[in-house]
Amino acid sequence: MLKTLIKMINAFSSNTDPGAIAHAFACGVLLGFMPKGNLLWVLLFVFIFFMRIQRATFSLTVIVAALFAPLLDDVFNSVGYWMLVKESLIPVYTKLLDIPFVAFTKFNNTVVMGSLIIGLACYIPAYVFGRLGIWLWRKYLADAVRRSRIVKLTKQIPLIQKLSSLASKI
């Protein structure tokens, strides 16, 4: 976990494409919101895994978004219910359930459907927020944080020195 965090911090300050980091953040929000243990989550994970994204950012964002997802379950449930009871889509859902293995996606669960819809709706704002955050970090914050007094003091702690040497090897 620490190695992943170090890779993510290095990517923020390195020549890593900001778009790859922002997409990783947005994909992490999408998957972090969704309940795990269904075929839809696994299919999305495999699809996202083969994209050109910054995987450390993706992993940490999935973990953080998954921590906040239970707080949003009522919202996911409401949105999913609203989507699943739409009269015009009921024939589509019926045909989908007749296809083998589609039921394993659990798309007919209100929380799964709601979290998918909200995750997709949050994708573009999360991408923009991630891209803006990286720009702000690289333009203004990175040098200021490196020069700050507290960073200079913490670099003198032996454990931090060891972690810094590990980060330079990665």
PDB file of C-alpha atoms in Angstrom, residues 6 12 36 47 50 60 70 101 106 113 116 118 123 133 139 149 153:
ATOM      1  CA  ILE A   6       4.730   6.572  -3.309  1.00  0.00           C
ATOM      2  CA  PHE A  12       1.818  13.699  -9.750  1.00  0.00           C
ATOM      3  CA  LYS A  36     -18.152  -5.509  -5.354  1.00  0.00           C
ATOM      4  CA  PHE A  47     -11.821  -3.227 -19.048  1.00  0.00           C
ATOM      5  CA  PHE A  50      -6.279  -2.555 -19.896  1.00  0.00           C
ATOM      6  CA  LEU A  60      -6.099   4.348  -4.162  1.00  0.00           C
ATOM      7  CA  PRO A  70     -21.888   3.075   2.064  1.00  0.00           C
ATOM      8  CA  PHE A 101     -24.779 -14.790 -17.543  1.00  0.00           C
ATOM      9  CA  LYS A 106     -26.859  -7.898 -10.889  1.00  0.00           C
ATOM     10  CA  MET A 113     -27.829   0.236 -11.005  1.00  0.00           C
ATOM     11  CA  LEU A 116     -23.403   2.659 -11.927  1.00  0.00           C
ATOM     12  CA  ILE A 118     -24.081   7.978 -10.444  1.00  0.00           C
ATOM     13  CA  TYR A 123     -16.970  10.497 -14.463  1.00  0.00           C
ATOM     14  CA  GLY A 133      -5.838  19.142  -9.164  1.00  0.00           C
ATOM     15  CA  LYS A 139       2.122  24.637 -11.024  1.00  0.00           C
ATOM     16  CA  ARG A 149       9.659  23.862   6.836  1.00  0.00           C
ATOM     17  CA  LEU A 153      11.916  18.620   9.303  1.00  0.00           C
TER      18      LEU A 153
END
